[in-house]
GROMACS .gro file of C-alpha atoms in nm:
model
  353
    1UNK     CA    1  -0.056  -0.023  -0.014
    2UNK     CA    2   0.274   0.247   0.045
    3UNK     CA    3   0.363   0.315  -0.350
    4UNK     CA    4   0.000   0.372  -0.368
    5UNK     CA    5  -0.013   0.556  -0.064
    6UNK     CA    6   0.296   0.728  -0.132
    7UNK     CA    7   0.181   0.874  -0.467
    8UNK     CA    8  -0.159   1.029  -0.348
    9UNK     CA    9  -0.079   1.181  -0.010
   10UNK     CA   10   0.294   1.252  -0.027
   11UNK     CA   11   0.443   1.573  -0.196
   12UNK     CA   12   0.591   1.518  -0.525
   13UNK     CA   13   0.924   1.382  -0.583
   14UNK     CA   14   1.208   1.554  -0.776
   15UNK     CA   15   1.366   1.241  -0.933
   16UNK     CA   16   1.011   1.165  -1.005
   17UNK     CA   17   0.835   1.454  -1.315
   18UNK     CA   18   0.614   1.167  -1.437
   19UNK     CA   19   0.300   1.005  -1.390
   20UNK     CA   20   0.143   0.776  -1.634
   21UNK     CA   21  -0.125   0.607  -1.559
   22UNK     CA   22  -0.301   0.320  -1.814
   23UNK     CA   23  -0.682   0.230  -1.806
   24UNK     CA   24  -0.897  -0.047  -1.970
   25UNK     CA   25  -1.158  -0.108  -2.132
   26UNK     CA   26  -1.224  -0.338  -1.854
   27UNK     CA   27  -1.148  -0.099  -1.582
   28UNK     CA   28  -1.047   0.278  -1.520
   29UNK     CA   29  -0.808   0.435  -1.403
   30UNK     CA   30  -1.025   0.702  -1.332
   31UNK     CA   31  -1.049   0.757  -0.981
   32UNK     CA   32  -0.689   0.768  -0.968
   33UNK     CA   33  -0.663   1.020  -1.177
   34UNK     CA   34  -0.958   1.202  -1.014
   35UNK     CA   35  -0.809   1.159  -0.641
   36UNK     CA   36  -0.425   1.250  -0.679
   37UNK     CA   37  -0.558   1.571  -0.904
   38UNK     CA   38  -0.806   1.642  -0.585
   39UNK     CA   39  -0.519   1.558  -0.270
   40UNK     CA   40  -0.257   1.755  -0.444
   41UNK     CA   41  -0.474   2.073  -0.474
   42UNK     CA   42  -0.559   2.092  -0.196
   43UNK     CA   43  -0.146   1.994   0.006
   44UNK     CA   44   0.002   2.157  -0.293
   45UNK     CA   45  -0.175   2.515  -0.273
   46UNK     CA   46   0.166   2.717  -0.448
   47UNK     CA   47   0.180   2.462  -0.791
   48UNK     CA   48   0.013   2.555  -1.054
   49UNK     CA   49  -0.222   2.279  -1.249
   50UNK     CA   50  -0.338   2.291  -1.576
   51UNK     CA   51  -0.571   1.998  -1.691
   52UNK     CA   52  -0.669   1.890  -2.038
   53UNK     CA   53  -0.947   1.772  -2.087
   54UNK     CA   54  -0.997   1.528  -2.413
   55UNK     CA   55  -1.198   1.192  -2.339
   56UNK     CA   56  -1.386   1.341  -2.023
   57UNK     CA   57  -1.528   1.598  -1.945
   58UNK     CA   58  -1.413   1.866  -1.684
   59UNK     CA   59  -1.644   1.806  -1.433
   60UNK     CA   60  -1.693   1.444  -1.364
   61UNK     CA   61  -1.309   1.422  -1.267
   62UNK     CA   62  -1.306   1.703  -1.000
   63UNK     CA   63  -1.648   1.661  -0.955
   64UNK     CA   64  -1.515   1.682  -0.531
   65UNK     CA   65  -1.375   1.999  -0.575
   66UNK     CA   66  -1.579   2.338  -0.570
   67UNK     CA   67  -1.510   2.591  -0.590
   68UNK     CA   68  -1.265   2.598  -0.816
   69UNK     CA   69  -0.948   2.704  -0.699
   70UNK     CA   70  -0.730   2.960  -0.894
   71UNK     CA   71  -0.445   2.846  -0.899
   72UNK     CA   72  -0.623   2.550  -1.249
   73UNK     CA   73  -0.689   2.583  -1.534
   74UNK     CA   74  -0.868   2.346  -1.760
   75UNK     CA   75  -0.883   2.335  -2.097
   76UNK     CA   76  -1.104   2.126  -2.301
   77UNK     CA   77  -1.115   1.937  -2.695
   78UNK     CA   78  -1.452   1.697  -2.623
   79UNK     CA   79  -1.618   1.852  -2.840
   80UNK     CA   80  -1.401   1.950  -3.037
   81UNK     CA   81  -1.315   1.697  -3.357
   82UNK     CA   82  -1.079   1.663  -3.677
   83UNK     CA   83  -1.261   1.759  -3.996
   84UNK     CA   84  -1.604   1.717  -3.794
   85UNK     CA   85  -1.589   2.068  -3.636
   86UNK     CA   86  -1.503   2.371  -3.841
   87UNK     CA   87  -1.315   2.538  -3.597
   88UNK     CA   88  -1.108   2.297  -3.504
   89UNK     CA   89  -0.741   2.333  -3.497
   90UNK     CA   90  -0.373   2.157  -3.374
   91UNK     CA   91  -0.437   2.108  -2.925
   92UNK     CA   92  -0.064   2.051  -2.966
   93UNK     CA   93   0.010   2.495  -3.026
   94UNK     CA   94  -0.276   2.574  -2.756
   95UNK     CA   95  -0.145   2.303  -2.477
   96UNK     CA   96   0.201   2.403  -2.495
   97UNK     CA   97   0.145   2.753  -2.503
   98UNK     CA   98  -0.047   2.742  -2.163
   99UNK     CA   99   0.255   2.571  -2.001
  100UNK     CA  100   0.458   2.842  -2.121
  101UNK     CA  101   0.287   3.134  -2.027
  102UNK     CA  102   0.167   2.945  -1.681
  103UNK     CA  103   0.303   3.183  -1.347
  104UNK     CA  104   0.666   3.120  -1.232
  105UNK     CA  105   0.732   2.731  -0.942
  106UNK     CA  106   0.604   2.428  -1.011
  107UNK     CA  107   0.359   2.328  -1.251
  108UNK     CA  108   0.175   1.966  -1.275
  109UNK     CA  109   0.066   1.976  -1.647
  110UNK     CA  110  -0.320   1.648  -1.711
  111UNK     CA  111  -0.391   1.517  -2.033
  112UNK     CA  112  -0.609   1.269  -2.042
  113UNK     CA  113  -0.638   1.155  -2.298
  114UNK     CA  114  -0.315   1.080  -2.478
  115UNK     CA  115  -0.473   0.865  -2.693
  116UNK     CA  116  -0.722   1.136  -2.826
  117UNK     CA  117  -0.437   1.374  -2.819
  118UNK     CA  118  -0.277   1.121  -3.066
  119UNK     CA  119  -0.600   1.062  -3.306
  120UNK     CA  120  -0.651   1.442  -3.348
  121UNK     CA  121  -0.290   1.512  -3.417
  122UNK     CA  122  -0.299   1.168  -3.655
  123UNK     CA  123   0.061   1.102  -3.620
  124UNK     CA  124   0.174   0.809  -3.342
  125UNK     CA  125   0.567   1.001  -3.426
  126UNK     CA  126   0.472   1.332  -3.432
  127UNK     CA  127   0.253   1.281  -3.056
  128UNK     CA  128   0.559   1.100  -2.886
  129UNK     CA  129   0.802   1.418  -2.972
  130UNK     CA  130   0.557   1.626  -2.868
  131UNK     CA  131   0.440   1.467  -2.555
  132UNK     CA  132   0.874   1.469  -2.526
  133UNK     CA  133   0.954   1.785  -2.641
  134UNK     CA  134   0.686   1.879  -2.312
  135UNK     CA  135   0.806   1.693  -2.059
  136UNK     CA  136   1.164   1.889  -2.131
  137UNK     CA  137   1.002   2.119  -2.098
  138UNK     CA  138   0.784   2.114  -1.694
  139UNK     CA  139   1.076   1.959  -1.643
  140UNK     CA  140   1.267   2.287  -1.656
  141UNK     CA  141   1.037   2.447  -1.367
  142UNK     CA  142   1.089   2.416  -1.022
  143UNK     CA  143   1.097   2.134  -0.901
  144UNK     CA  144   0.852   1.923  -0.764
  145UNK     CA  145   0.693   1.951  -1.123
  146UNK     CA  146   0.532   1.694  -1.287
  147UNK     CA  147   0.354   1.512  -1.671
  148UNK     CA  148   0.097   1.334  -1.566
  149UNK     CA  149  -0.085   1.173  -1.865
  150UNK     CA  150  -0.386   0.877  -1.901
  151UNK     CA  151  -0.370   0.609  -2.170
  152UNK     CA  152  -0.630   0.344  -2.234
  153UNK     CA  153  -0.498  -0.010  -2.348
  154UNK     CA  154  -0.437  -0.157  -2.589
  155UNK     CA  155  -0.293   0.210  -2.764
  156UNK     CA  156   0.033   0.204  -2.977
  157UNK     CA  157   0.183   0.551  -2.728
  158UNK     CA  158   0.188   0.318  -2.421
  159UNK     CA  159   0.596   0.073  -2.553
  160UNK     CA  160   0.644   0.427  -2.620
  161UNK     CA  161   0.561   0.654  -2.330
  162UNK     CA  162   0.693   0.330  -2.037
  163UNK     CA  163   1.102   0.365  -2.293
  164UNK     CA  164   1.391   0.512  -2.072
  165UNK     CA  165   1.452   0.707  -2.375
  166UNK     CA  166   1.136   0.918  -2.267
  167UNK     CA  167   1.214   0.967  -1.930
  168UNK     CA  168   1.421   0.775  -1.739
  169UNK     CA  169   1.219   0.777  -1.416
  170UNK     CA  170   0.902   0.651  -1.441
  171UNK     CA  171   0.593   0.586  -1.158
  172UNK     CA  172   0.333   0.456  -1.378
  173UNK     CA  173  -0.054   0.298  -1.226
  174UNK     CA  174  -0.204  -0.019  -1.486
  175UNK     CA  175  -0.552  -0.048  -1.350
  176UNK     CA  176  -0.663  -0.377  -1.361
  177UNK     CA  177  -0.970  -0.543  -1.243
  178UNK     CA  178  -1.101  -0.789  -0.914
  179UNK     CA  179  -1.209  -1.075  -1.117
  180UNK     CA  180  -0.816  -1.118  -1.244
  181UNK     CA  181  -0.681  -1.212  -0.976
  182UNK     CA  182  -0.957  -1.426  -0.886
  183UNK     CA  183  -0.946  -1.584  -1.224
  184UNK     CA  184  -0.599  -1.678  -1.129
  185UNK     CA  185  -0.641  -1.834  -0.804
  186UNK     CA  186  -0.921  -2.030  -0.971
  187UNK     CA  187  -0.749  -2.144  -1.253
  188UNK     CA  188  -0.397  -2.204  -1.244
  189UNK     CA  189  -0.423  -2.207  -0.838
  190UNK     CA  190  -0.249  -1.880  -0.801
  191UNK     CA  191  -0.342  -1.575  -0.592
  192UNK     CA  192  -0.205  -1.295  -0.502
  193UNK     CA  193   0.073  -1.304  -0.275
  194UNK     CA  194   0.138  -1.353  -0.034
  195UNK     CA  195  -0.089  -1.711  -0.062
  196UNK     CA  196   0.187  -1.777  -0.388
  197UNK     CA  197   0.598  -1.646  -0.343
  198UNK     CA  198   0.589  -1.388  -0.685
  199UNK     CA  199   0.843  -1.498  -0.899
  200UNK     CA  200   0.516  -1.775  -0.926
  201UNK     CA  201   0.200  -1.530  -0.890
  202UNK     CA  202   0.405  -1.264  -1.138
  203UNK     CA  203   0.543  -1.488  -1.420
  204UNK     CA  204   0.124  -1.606  -1.417
  205UNK     CA  205  -0.041  -1.265  -1.388
  206UNK     CA  206   0.173  -1.073  -1.592
  207UNK     CA  207   0.082  -1.281  -1.925
  208UNK     CA  208  -0.210  -1.324  -1.883
  209UNK     CA  209  -0.309  -0.905  -1.832
  210UNK     CA  210  -0.094  -0.793  -2.082
  211UNK     CA  211  -0.400  -1.041  -2.354
  212UNK     CA  212  -0.694  -0.774  -2.346
  213UNK     CA  213  -0.936  -0.961  -2.527
  214UNK     CA  214  -0.867  -1.225  -2.258
  215UNK     CA  215  -0.906  -0.988  -1.965
  216UNK     CA  216  -1.228  -0.830  -2.101
  217UNK     CA  217  -1.412  -1.139  -2.210
  218UNK     CA  218  -1.403  -1.231  -1.791
  219UNK     CA  219  -1.600  -0.860  -1.760
  220UNK     CA  220  -1.781  -0.911  -2.075
  221UNK     CA  221  -1.816  -1.314  -2.099
  222UNK     CA  222  -2.151  -1.480  -2.035
  223UNK     CA  223  -1.962  -1.702  -1.702
  224UNK     CA  224  -1.968  -1.336  -1.600
  225UNK     CA  225  -2.229  -1.211  -1.370
  226UNK     CA  226  -2.231  -0.908  -1.679
  227UNK     CA  227  -2.117  -0.564  -1.541
  228UNK     CA  228  -2.041  -0.422  -1.782
  229UNK     CA  229  -1.675  -0.309  -1.677
  230UNK     CA  230  -1.428  -0.333  -1.353
  231UNK     CA  231  -1.647  -0.117  -1.145
  232UNK     CA  232  -1.493   0.184  -0.954
  233UNK     CA  233  -1.636   0.066  -0.655
  234UNK     CA  234  -1.329  -0.187  -0.645
  235UNK     CA  235  -0.937  -0.173  -0.840
  236UNK     CA  236  -0.645  -0.367  -0.881
  237UNK     CA  237  -0.370  -0.133  -0.942
  238UNK     CA  238  -0.043  -0.226  -1.114
  239UNK     CA  239   0.291   0.020  -0.942
  240UNK     CA  240   0.589   0.006  -1.136
  241UNK     CA  241   0.825   0.241  -1.038
  242UNK     CA  242   1.213   0.331  -1.238
  243UNK     CA  243   1.466   0.554  -1.139
  244UNK     CA  244   1.459   0.827  -0.862
  245UNK     CA  245   1.732   0.885  -0.624
  246UNK     CA  246   1.552   0.707  -0.343
  247UNK     CA  247   1.507   0.341  -0.497
  248UNK     CA  248   1.789   0.095  -0.471
  249UNK     CA  249   1.665  -0.122  -0.725
  250UNK     CA  250   1.648  -0.008  -1.130
  251UNK     CA  251   1.209  -0.098  -1.114
  252UNK     CA  252   1.020  -0.207  -0.861
  253UNK     CA  253   0.635  -0.350  -0.970
  254UNK     CA  254   0.404  -0.406  -0.693
  255UNK     CA  255   0.039  -0.501  -0.717
  256UNK     CA  256  -0.194  -0.293  -0.485
  257UNK     CA  257  -0.546  -0.292  -0.417
  258UNK     CA  258  -0.815   0.074  -0.407
  259UNK     CA  259  -1.122   0.144  -0.186
  260UNK     CA  260  -1.345   0.370  -0.326
  261UNK     CA  261  -1.488   0.342   0.096
  262UNK     CA  262  -1.086   0.358   0.164
  263UNK     CA  263  -0.916   0.455  -0.052
  264UNK     CA  264  -0.561   0.249  -0.103
  265UNK     CA  265  -0.607  -0.070   0.050
  266UNK     CA  266  -0.413  -0.408   0.044
  267UNK     CA  267  -0.537  -0.649  -0.141
  268UNK     CA  268  -0.672  -0.852   0.165
  269UNK     CA  269  -0.890  -0.544   0.202
  270UNK     CA  270  -1.118  -0.585  -0.085
  271UNK     CA  271  -1.424  -0.767  -0.087
  272UNK     CA  272  -1.450  -0.967  -0.394
  273UNK     CA  273  -1.084  -1.112  -0.336
  274UNK     CA  274  -1.320  -1.229   0.040
  275UNK     CA  275  -1.323  -1.538  -0.179
  276UNK     CA  276  -1.015  -1.600  -0.287
  277UNK     CA  277  -0.862  -1.562   0.084
  278UNK     CA  278  -1.167  -1.832   0.264
  279UNK     CA  279  -1.063  -2.063  -0.010
  280UNK     CA  280  -0.696  -2.031   0.120
  281UNK     CA  281  -0.792  -2.104   0.415
  282UNK     CA  282  -1.087  -2.424   0.289
  283UNK     CA  283  -0.753  -2.595   0.105
  284UNK     CA  284  -0.549  -2.577   0.441
  285UNK     CA  285  -0.784  -2.692   0.570
  286UNK     CA  286  -0.818  -3.031   0.358
  287UNK     CA  287  -1.133  -3.267   0.252
  288UNK     CA  288  -1.219  -3.528   0.534
  289UNK     CA  289  -1.232  -3.853   0.389
  290UNK     CA  290  -1.455  -4.010   0.673
  291UNK     CA  291  -1.718  -3.799   0.519
  292UNK     CA  292  -1.991  -3.863   0.306
  293UNK     CA  293  -1.952  -4.192   0.238
  294UNK     CA  294  -2.187  -4.543   0.331
  295UNK     CA  295  -1.965  -4.739   0.548
  296UNK     CA  296  -1.772  -4.622   0.875
  297UNK     CA  297  -1.414  -4.552   0.748
  298UNK     CA  298  -1.328  -4.434   1.189
  299UNK     CA  299  -1.179  -4.645   1.403
  300UNK     CA  300  -1.172  -4.757   1.786
  301UNK     CA  301  -0.981  -4.682   2.053
  302UNK     CA  302  -0.950  -5.037   2.086
  303UNK     CA  303  -0.898  -5.148   1.749
  304UNK     CA  304  -0.590  -4.834   1.729
  305UNK     CA  305  -0.438  -4.990   1.976
  306UNK     CA  306  -0.454  -5.351   1.813
  307UNK     CA  307  -0.280  -5.197   1.438
  308UNK     CA  308  -0.019  -5.064   1.697
  309UNK     CA  309   0.107  -5.362   1.800
  310UNK     CA  310   0.117  -5.539   1.437
  311UNK     CA  311   0.485  -5.556   1.410
  312UNK     CA  312   0.560  -5.452   1.006
  313UNK     CA  313   0.817  -5.702   0.857
  314UNK     CA  314   0.983  -5.447   0.661
  315UNK     CA  315   1.051  -5.205   0.940
  316UNK     CA  316   1.347  -5.231   1.091
  317UNK     CA  317   1.386  -5.265   1.472
  318UNK     CA  318   1.711  -5.049   1.548
  319UNK     CA  319   1.915  -5.315   1.592
  320UNK     CA  320   2.267  -5.454   1.479
  321UNK     CA  321   2.327  -5.754   1.273
  322UNK     CA  322   2.413  -6.089   1.432
  323UNK     CA  323   2.413  -6.296   1.086
  324UNK     CA  324   2.718  -6.400   1.003
  325UNK     CA  325   2.689  -6.401   0.705
  326UNK     CA  326   2.611  -6.071   0.592
  327UNK     CA  327   2.950  -5.980   0.741
  328UNK     CA  328   3.175  -6.197   0.501
  329UNK     CA  329   3.275  -6.025   0.078
  330UNK     CA  330   3.009  -6.030  -0.094
  331UNK     CA  331   3.078  -6.297  -0.454
  332UNK     CA  332   2.843  -6.304  -0.872
  333UNK     CA  333   2.752  -6.624  -0.870
  334UNK     CA  334   2.663  -6.674  -1.248
  335UNK     CA  335   2.570  -6.951  -1.471
  336UNK     CA  336   2.645  -6.960  -1.821
  337UNK     CA  337   2.372  -7.032  -2.083
  338UNK     CA  338   2.375  -7.237  -2.336
  339UNK     CA  339   2.462  -6.983  -2.573
  340UNK     CA  340   2.723  -6.799  -2.388
  341UNK     CA  341   3.130  -6.882  -2.555
  342UNK     CA  342   3.330  -6.983  -2.300
  343UNK     CA  343   3.655  -7.059  -2.330
  344UNK     CA  344   3.858  -7.121  -2.021
  345UNK     CA  345   4.223  -7.046  -2.370
  346UNK     CA  346   4.331  -6.700  -2.385
  347UNK     CA  347   4.246  -6.594  -2.652
  348UNK     CA  348   4.539  -6.333  -2.705
  349UNK     CA  349   4.804  -6.553  -2.592
  350UNK     CA  350   4.899  -6.539  -2.993
  351UNK     CA  351   5.005  -6.117  -2.957
  352UNK     CA  352   5.310  -6.069  -2.854
  353UNK     CA  353   5.202  -5.802  -2.537
   0.00000   0.00000   0.00000
């Protein structure tokens, strides 16, 4: 719970100017984006915030903020679609202009979502180049300034923006539905740590989580409850942290829970995973083989005592052997077969050796 809670509640770290939040069709990460922005507006009053909305209205993201603070600027392109809006213009110029004209000091830039921005620009490479330039501008601001991007998988931008060439340090949040862990525990017999070794769990979790079609089938398939989405009441977040002076290792990867009622929490606190832990307890106790049978498999106390007194023919009593034949040297006795060529003469006697 430390990584998720630290990102939401602690001040931004100077060594980590880039936060990447990823949703999917099966699970939205907007609750985390909302909480990060709301908490920072409350605790970082000296920072200036720029929110660029391309897919969700700013009123939905900031529904818990009223009135809007003076250090927050909102920019929306929800109704501006290329080839459908006669007044459409390239959003890159407006974003760069707003960032450069922001008041001096720390700056936080939030873009929701970079996939729609890429669609408006019409080029993945041009979008990558623009975001790279934008990150350089934000990083040049006094710390703690940071760029917060939101994307939806599958996306052509995600593999590019997570590379060290884009940013040596990154804090990445990937939203997963709770049913993904219950599926792993049921079908793969691999519940999340500490019930399973970390190496075993990640080797099963990562390949399955990247198969977006299979994850969507778990949510929308006929064998589920038909909820229609992963929901926002409970979310599983895969957290990847790379770089930063406080990180001794190159990459940290953790799995933490999110509840709409409590915020960041341990996986054991999620209601949707209670069945995983209860199944583990049942498996540890084991079924009783003497139950639900038509005959009696139990022994009385006298029967148990009689069985314990029966000498086992193969059991070693622990006494030293008194058989003298056992101490003699070993020998091999061979009875030749009729097909064996047995000759007492030396076959090599004619050789001068």
